[in-house]
Amino acid sequence: MTTGSSSPESDAAGSAGAPLAVELRGITKRFPGVVANKDIELRVRRGEVHAVVGENGAGKSTLMKTLYGEHRPDEGQILLDGREVRFRNPSDAIAAGIGMVHQHFMLADNFTVLENVVLGSEPTRGGRLDLAEARRRITEISDRYALGLRPDDLVEDLGVGDRQRVEIAKVLYRDARTLILDEPTAVLVPQEVDELFGNLAELKREGLTVIFISHKLDEVRRVADSITVIRRGTTVGTADPRATTTKQLAEMMVGSELPLPEKRESTVRETPVLELTDVRVDDGGGRPAVDGVTMTVREGEVVGIAGVEGNGQAELVDAIMGLRPLAGGEIALAGEDVTSWSTRARREAGVGFIPEDRHRQGMLLDAPLWENRILGHQTRPPASRGVFIDRSGSRADTARIMQEYDVRAPGPDTLAVALSGGNQQKLIVGREMSATPRLLVAAHPTRGVDVGAQAAIWELLKDARAAGMAIVLISADLDELIGLSDSLYVMLRGRLVASLDPASCTPEQLGGYMTGARTEAGAA
Ligand SMILES: Nc1ncnc2c1ncn2[C@@H]1O[C@H](COP(=O)(O)OP(=O)(O)OP(=O)(O)O)[C@@H](O)[C@H]1O
Ligand SMILES: [Mg+2]
């Protein structure tokens, strides 16, 4: 191992000479058929932000779950402040000062900030929940770390950045001294990322230690004091963010060079594939979630929609897929009015779908990969032959997708739950692209996939577009939106508030429209 970050000279964090808060020695964790972690070493100093990077399936989440007491290592030792600990479960880890924010938030939507934070660790006075005391502590935590939380806000009304701060507050409320954040920025727009990094700086100032996982290497270099790179389950080295380029980091991770999405000649043809006319969707509470959206997507065109999460993009996608009824307006597919069609009818008419929440919409986690391969595609080959499910055909085609899309798992009979986040995503992309749809609705198609797989998915989308596929692209990755889109809209409070030229706009400009800081007179 190189030890670029342990040099004695002081750095901005002042943590270079600090004692080790966390040390993992020789951690090995096996699952049936997979060695997820193999003899991993991780050394994290007190008061630093330590990034862990690596390809999809490299073993990052597994390692963090081991540190958090969700897994027990088969071999190796965990040391906190130089003393060995053994955790039976997360409660043990919490008691030892470890907290974890998982990538999928685990908040209860219809509860307040206060309720969510205390849930599971209610302070009691005479056996009863002491709300006044809980409120006092939350306010204190929020002030001390500049989290800006209001205890009585309903979580369902909060944006994604605030939800994340509630998760962080929940961990701090339990007196964590070391915070693990698993891909915290995957769902954030640039302004929110800046806010989060501001919060991390506050945590550091108070002497807390942060372990941070991300696939966004520029960001890692910006925020981390030191970096550990893991590859195929084992540590390949540490890097000093100030002395390592993004390119070098990527090469340490995957061992190859990576292209950025660049523009190609326009492939937009005349024929409209999807036409939305004044589409309206209610949010269930009588308020408009989508408030009069009109747009056209043509053959060979990628239409990108940018927006801070929670501004109606998810509802718009649901409307296009027939997952939610319209409160008004019309949807046409290849010239035919499909407004009243079922999701299944739309899919059979050639609409592919990469859903935003793969756990809720795209996958059956407890089913094998081959069943996930045919999910939503049951009625045509290779899933079925006549009226029967074709198991062997499905298995063979799953194996093909695993090969072509680099889904790393033992085989088609592996359960989806055993795949790393990025590998689940690659399987869904492979499944949807394999049906060669006329229209592809892609919500965050590369969320959680590593830089190598991201470049591969970009290439696939560009090839499909060149072959005439129409694509609606929703993404929180602004480089991806700018790099892939032929037309680009910004969605804010249910409306398309700006139409931008991807050839000339920058991520900063886009971000400005997304938060409403910039406005455009002639918007749709
Ligand atoms: N519960 C489980 N059962 C079986 N195998 C598992 C389980 N959890 C993880 N694995 C396997 O362990 C390996 C490491 O997975 P892990 O989730 O730690 O990867 P990761 O580095 O977090 O990847 P990503 O960036 O895609 O989230 C993968 O091969 C995965 O399939
Ligand atoms: Mg992971």
XYZ file of C-alpha atoms in Angstrom, residues 19-421:
403
model
C -4.738 9.018 16.063
C -6.688 6.336 14.241
C -10.401 6.457 14.977
C -11.168 3.350 12.960
C -8.877 0.594 11.844
C -10.020 -2.433 9.909
C -7.417 -5.168 9.723
C -7.588 -8.049 7.292
C -11.377 -8.026 6.964
C -12.754 -10.913 4.936
C -16.464 -11.403 4.310
C -17.836 -14.247 2.217
C -21.318 -14.723 0.826
C -22.359 -17.942 -0.919
C -20.296 -18.018 -4.120
C -18.757 -14.552 -3.556
C -15.890 -13.174 -1.536
C -17.190 -9.646 -1.032
C -14.244 -8.456 1.081
C -10.865 -10.109 1.023
C -8.224 -9.098 3.530
C -9.229 -5.419 3.488
C -7.242 -2.788 5.350
C -8.735 0.587 6.207
C -7.181 3.234 8.450
C -9.221 6.317 9.247
C -7.869 9.142 11.410
C -9.913 10.952 14.003
C -11.384 14.141 12.590
C -10.914 13.409 8.908
C -13.216 12.842 5.967
C -12.080 9.548 4.524
C -13.413 8.486 1.134
C -13.753 4.872 0.025
C -13.930 4.455 -3.746
C -14.143 1.467 -6.055
C -16.107 -0.074 -8.887
C -19.624 -1.438 -8.531
C -19.446 -4.608 -6.513
C -15.952 -3.822 -5.224
C -17.223 -4.402 -1.683
C -17.635 -0.877 -0.285
C -21.129 -1.245 1.162
C -20.312 -4.675 2.561
C -17.285 -3.272 4.363
C -19.316 -0.417 5.818
C -22.095 -2.745 6.925
C -19.468 -4.815 8.694
C -18.194 -1.732 10.507
C -21.805 -0.866 11.383
C -22.528 -4.300 12.829
C -24.927 -5.422 10.089
C -22.499 -8.138 8.981
C -20.032 -10.100 11.025
C -16.661 -10.506 9.325
C -15.447 -14.047 8.647
C -11.914 -12.926 9.402
C -10.171 -9.795 10.583
C -10.434 -7.231 13.319
C -12.200 -3.945 13.908
C -10.412 -1.444 16.142
C -11.949 1.778 17.422
C -9.525 4.219 18.985
C -6.980 1.413 19.088
C -9.185 -1.084 20.922
C -10.660 -4.171 19.319
C -14.450 -4.375 19.215
C -16.880 -7.073 18.127
C -20.362 -6.021 17.118
C -23.301 -8.407 17.144
C -25.652 -5.888 15.540
C -26.005 -2.192 14.680
C -27.110 -1.380 18.243
C -23.652 -2.443 19.428
C -22.041 -0.241 16.786
C -24.242 2.729 17.710
C -23.339 2.262 21.361
C -19.681 2.412 20.312
C -20.234 5.713 18.481
C -20.637 4.504 14.886
C -23.549 5.815 12.791
C -24.537 5.033 9.229
C -26.688 6.771 6.635
C -27.646 4.218 4.006
C -28.047 5.156 0.374
C -31.740 4.452 0.481
C -33.178 6.770 3.093
C -35.089 5.046 5.812
C -37.312 7.885 6.995
C -41.041 7.671 7.613
C -42.620 10.208 5.241
C -45.709 11.061 7.213
C -43.867 11.820 10.431
C -42.191 15.039 11.508
C -38.467 15.677 11.648
C -38.627 15.358 15.432
C -40.456 12.033 15.296
C -38.093 10.620 12.703
C -35.019 11.609 14.649
C -36.162 10.111 17.944
C -37.764 7.013 16.406
C -36.045 4.040 17.991
C -34.207 5.992 20.687
C -36.879 7.863 22.577
C -35.621 9.695 25.638
C -37.832 8.829 28.549
C -38.792 10.525 31.740
C -40.511 8.109 34.032
C -41.009 5.730 31.108
C -42.659 8.354 28.907
C -41.317 10.063 25.830
C -39.882 13.405 26.873
C -40.712 15.474 23.814
C -39.478 18.753 25.218
C -36.055 17.280 25.885
C -35.945 15.650 22.435
C -36.852 18.939 20.794
C -34.188 20.780 22.748
C -31.489 18.296 21.719
C -32.496 18.291 18.044
C -32.431 22.073 17.933
C -29.038 22.048 19.593
C -27.670 19.488 17.114
C -29.159 21.348 14.174
C -27.596 24.632 15.335
C -24.238 23.198 16.245
C -23.746 21.484 12.869
C -25.647 24.068 10.799
C -28.220 21.535 9.595
C -31.066 24.053 9.429
C -33.758 21.596 10.559
C -37.146 22.538 11.949
C -38.414 19.817 14.293
C -42.066 20.150 13.284
C -41.662 19.976 9.511
C -43.226 16.930 7.910
C -40.588 14.774 6.230
C -42.768 14.322 3.136
C -42.594 18.079 2.546
C -38.804 18.134 2.601
C -36.484 18.069 -0.372
C -33.913 15.385 -0.705
C -31.073 17.476 0.753
C -33.076 18.162 3.907
C -34.059 14.515 4.230
C -30.432 13.637 4.185
C -29.781 16.151 6.950
C -32.557 14.515 8.981
C -30.747 11.177 8.567
C -27.512 12.792 9.680
C -29.250 14.403 12.664
C -30.673 11.008 13.568
C -27.183 9.565 13.699
C -25.807 12.542 15.691
C -28.718 12.303 18.109
C -27.412 8.854 19.012
C -24.038 10.426 19.827
C -22.141 9.038 16.851
C -18.491 10.081 16.696
C -17.894 8.362 13.362
C -20.405 8.741 10.530
C -20.605 6.450 7.548
C -22.312 7.961 4.482
C -22.944 5.470 1.655
C -23.200 7.423 -1.615
C -24.782 10.492 -0.029
C -24.411 12.682 -3.104
C -25.934 10.318 -5.684
C -29.302 12.030 -5.314
C -28.146 15.620 -4.839
C -27.799 18.509 -7.292
C -24.585 20.584 -7.197
C -25.923 23.231 -4.809
C -27.057 20.550 -2.387
C -23.702 18.820 -2.649
C -22.058 22.095 -1.628
C -24.391 22.319 1.357
C -23.635 18.765 2.397
C -19.916 19.433 2.163
C -20.462 22.488 4.341
C -22.149 20.229 6.889
C -19.241 17.804 6.739
C -16.832 20.658 7.437
C -18.864 21.468 10.560
C -18.717 17.856 11.684
C -14.955 17.853 11.230
C -14.587 21.057 13.166
C -16.299 19.350 16.060
C -13.812 16.495 15.852
C -16.116 13.946 14.243
C -14.879 11.435 11.702
C -16.646 10.816 8.405
C -16.328 7.846 6.065
C -17.793 8.700 2.710
C -18.516 6.538 -0.342
C -18.971 8.065 -3.779
C -18.572 7.293 -7.459
C -18.033 10.959 -8.274
C -14.299 11.243 -8.172
C -14.054 15.029 -8.599
C -16.201 15.403 -5.560
C -14.158 12.882 -3.606
C -11.007 14.842 -4.319
C -12.713 18.035 -3.218
C -14.008 16.831 0.142
C -11.773 13.988 1.310
C -8.653 14.281 3.433
C -7.602 10.803 2.386
C -8.875 8.104 0.067
C -8.828 4.319 0.178
C -9.315 2.550 -3.151
C -10.761 -0.948 -3.194
C -11.010 -3.226 -6.156
C -12.637 -6.634 -6.448
C -12.979 -6.930 -2.707
C -9.516 -5.918 -1.629
C -7.605 -2.746 -0.809
C -5.398 -1.621 -3.685
C -4.010 1.459 -1.980
C -4.588 4.846 -0.453
C -4.317 8.159 -2.228
C -3.725 11.740 -1.216
C -6.505 13.780 -2.833
C -4.230 16.790 -3.229
C -1.616 14.814 -5.110
C -3.852 12.561 -7.233
C -5.811 13.495 -10.344
C -9.304 12.229 -11.059
C -7.891 10.296 -13.952
C -5.296 8.585 -11.772
C -7.967 7.681 -9.239
C -10.161 6.181 -11.944
C -7.250 4.195 -13.213
C -6.496 2.876 -9.730
C -10.132 1.783 -9.517
C -10.705 0.218 -12.902
C -7.336 0.155 -14.605
C -8.439 1.933 -17.801
C -9.175 5.347 -19.224
C -12.643 6.771 -19.282
C -14.333 8.975 -21.848
C -16.658 11.841 -20.894
C -20.014 12.103 -22.610
C -19.376 14.277 -25.665
C -21.787 15.519 -28.223
C -22.225 13.864 -31.535
C -24.049 14.954 -34.661
C -27.755 15.404 -34.160
C -29.748 12.293 -34.983
C -33.142 13.921 -34.429
C -35.682 12.917 -37.076
C -39.068 14.403 -37.944
C -41.402 11.749 -36.582
C -42.748 12.459 -33.092
C -42.774 9.439 -30.794
C -44.085 10.958 -27.586
C -46.316 14.014 -27.402
C -47.485 15.470 -24.125
C -50.175 18.144 -24.279
C -50.908 20.186 -21.167
C -50.356 17.173 -18.911
C -51.495 17.615 -15.318
C -51.068 15.269 -12.381
C -52.347 15.739 -8.834
C -50.064 14.956 -5.943
C -52.829 13.056 -4.162
C -53.537 15.964 -1.839
C -55.254 18.063 -4.479
C -52.175 20.084 -5.359
C -50.701 19.905 -8.860
C -47.504 17.848 -8.976
C -47.296 18.253 -12.751
C -48.811 21.525 -13.809
C -49.415 21.753 -17.533
C -46.470 20.112 -19.280
C -46.345 20.180 -23.073
C -43.438 18.636 -24.951
C -42.528 16.432 -27.898
C -39.865 13.752 -28.175
C -38.918 12.703 -31.715
C -37.180 9.680 -33.145
C -33.465 9.817 -32.489
C -33.874 12.522 -29.863
C -32.885 12.630 -26.211
C -34.995 15.091 -24.251
C -33.416 15.794 -20.889
C -35.306 17.046 -17.868
C -33.317 18.690 -15.112
C -34.720 19.527 -11.727
C -34.186 19.350 -8.022
C -35.794 16.156 -6.819
C -39.400 16.608 -5.781
C -40.395 19.116 -8.463
C -42.717 16.782 -10.357
C -40.258 14.765 -12.421
C -41.215 11.501 -10.733
C -44.925 12.189 -11.273
C -44.294 13.124 -14.891
C -42.524 9.808 -15.438
C -45.407 7.976 -13.748
C -47.856 9.772 -16.051
C -45.930 8.781 -19.180
C -45.782 5.174 -17.966
C -49.477 5.073 -17.033
C -48.682 4.543 -13.366
C -50.758 7.545 -12.307
C -53.947 8.964 -13.785
C -53.869 12.401 -15.374
C -55.821 15.250 -13.883
C -55.853 16.782 -17.342
C -54.190 16.787 -20.729
C -53.219 14.130 -23.259
C -50.427 11.705 -24.002
C -49.850 10.353 -27.511
C -47.479 7.611 -28.568
C -46.533 7.483 -32.248
C -49.579 9.578 -33.056
C -52.052 7.462 -31.093
C -53.811 8.775 -27.986
C -52.716 6.482 -25.135
C -53.956 8.640 -22.259
C -56.250 5.916 -20.966
C -53.956 2.962 -21.705
C -52.608 0.698 -18.977
C -48.911 0.519 -18.207
C -48.776 -2.917 -19.747
C -50.387 -1.767 -22.984
C -47.897 1.086 -23.208
C -44.978 -1.243 -22.589
C -46.251 -3.621 -25.273
C -46.540 -0.698 -27.656
C -42.787 -0.206 -27.245
C -42.103 1.883 -24.163
C -39.048 0.907 -22.120
C -38.654 2.065 -18.545
C -35.657 2.484 -16.267
C -37.336 3.482 -13.013
C -35.928 5.865 -10.467
C -36.424 3.621 -7.479
C -35.157 0.242 -8.527
C -36.163 -1.292 -5.218
C -39.784 -0.298 -5.512
C -40.436 -0.434 -9.229
C -37.700 -2.166 -11.150
C -36.824 -5.308 -9.270
C -38.015 -8.166 -7.159
C -35.179 -8.335 -4.682
C -36.027 -11.804 -3.411
C -36.304 -13.305 -6.889
C -33.460 -14.665 -9.024
C -31.942 -12.531 -11.744
C -33.630 -14.455 -14.544
C -37.071 -13.652 -13.113
C -36.012 -10.044 -12.865
C -34.924 -10.270 -16.493
C -38.475 -10.970 -17.617
C -40.213 -8.641 -15.177
C -42.446 -6.358 -17.236
C -41.585 -8.348 -20.357
C -43.408 -11.588 -19.576
C -45.472 -11.642 -22.725
C -42.799 -11.898 -25.378
C -39.596 -13.828 -26.138
C -37.280 -14.704 -24.554
C -39.590 -14.711 -21.538
C -42.367 -16.731 -23.075
C -43.023 -19.260 -25.755
C -46.718 -19.227 -26.587
C -48.504 -18.902 -23.273
C -45.722 -20.512 -21.250
C -42.851 -18.910 -19.420
C -39.664 -20.045 -21.129
C -37.332 -20.601 -18.205
C -34.317 -21.830 -20.067
C -34.658 -19.120 -22.711
C -34.940 -16.523 -19.954
C -31.921 -17.891 -18.131
C -29.826 -17.913 -21.293
C -30.806 -14.358 -22.132
C -30.069 -13.250 -18.567
C -26.591 -14.726 -18.956
C -26.210 -12.746 -22.178
C -27.213 -9.495 -20.473
C -24.851 -10.212 -17.588
C -22.043 -10.652 -20.092
C -22.867 -7.629 -22.272
C -23.642 -5.232 -19.458
C -20.956 -6.496 -17.112
C -23.366 -7.477 -14.345
C -21.074 -9.058 -11.787
C -22.826 -11.921 -10.028
C -22.413 -15.719 -9.925
C -25.206 -16.468 -12.427
C -28.845 -16.110 -13.545
C -30.092 -17.960 -10.463
C -28.457 -15.541 -8.015
C -31.027 -13.560 -6.024
C -31.216 -9.873 -6.932
C -30.774 -8.861 -3.285
C -27.253 -10.264 -3.353
C -26.113 -7.847 -6.071
C -24.374 -4.567 -5.307
C -26.420 -1.441 -6.049
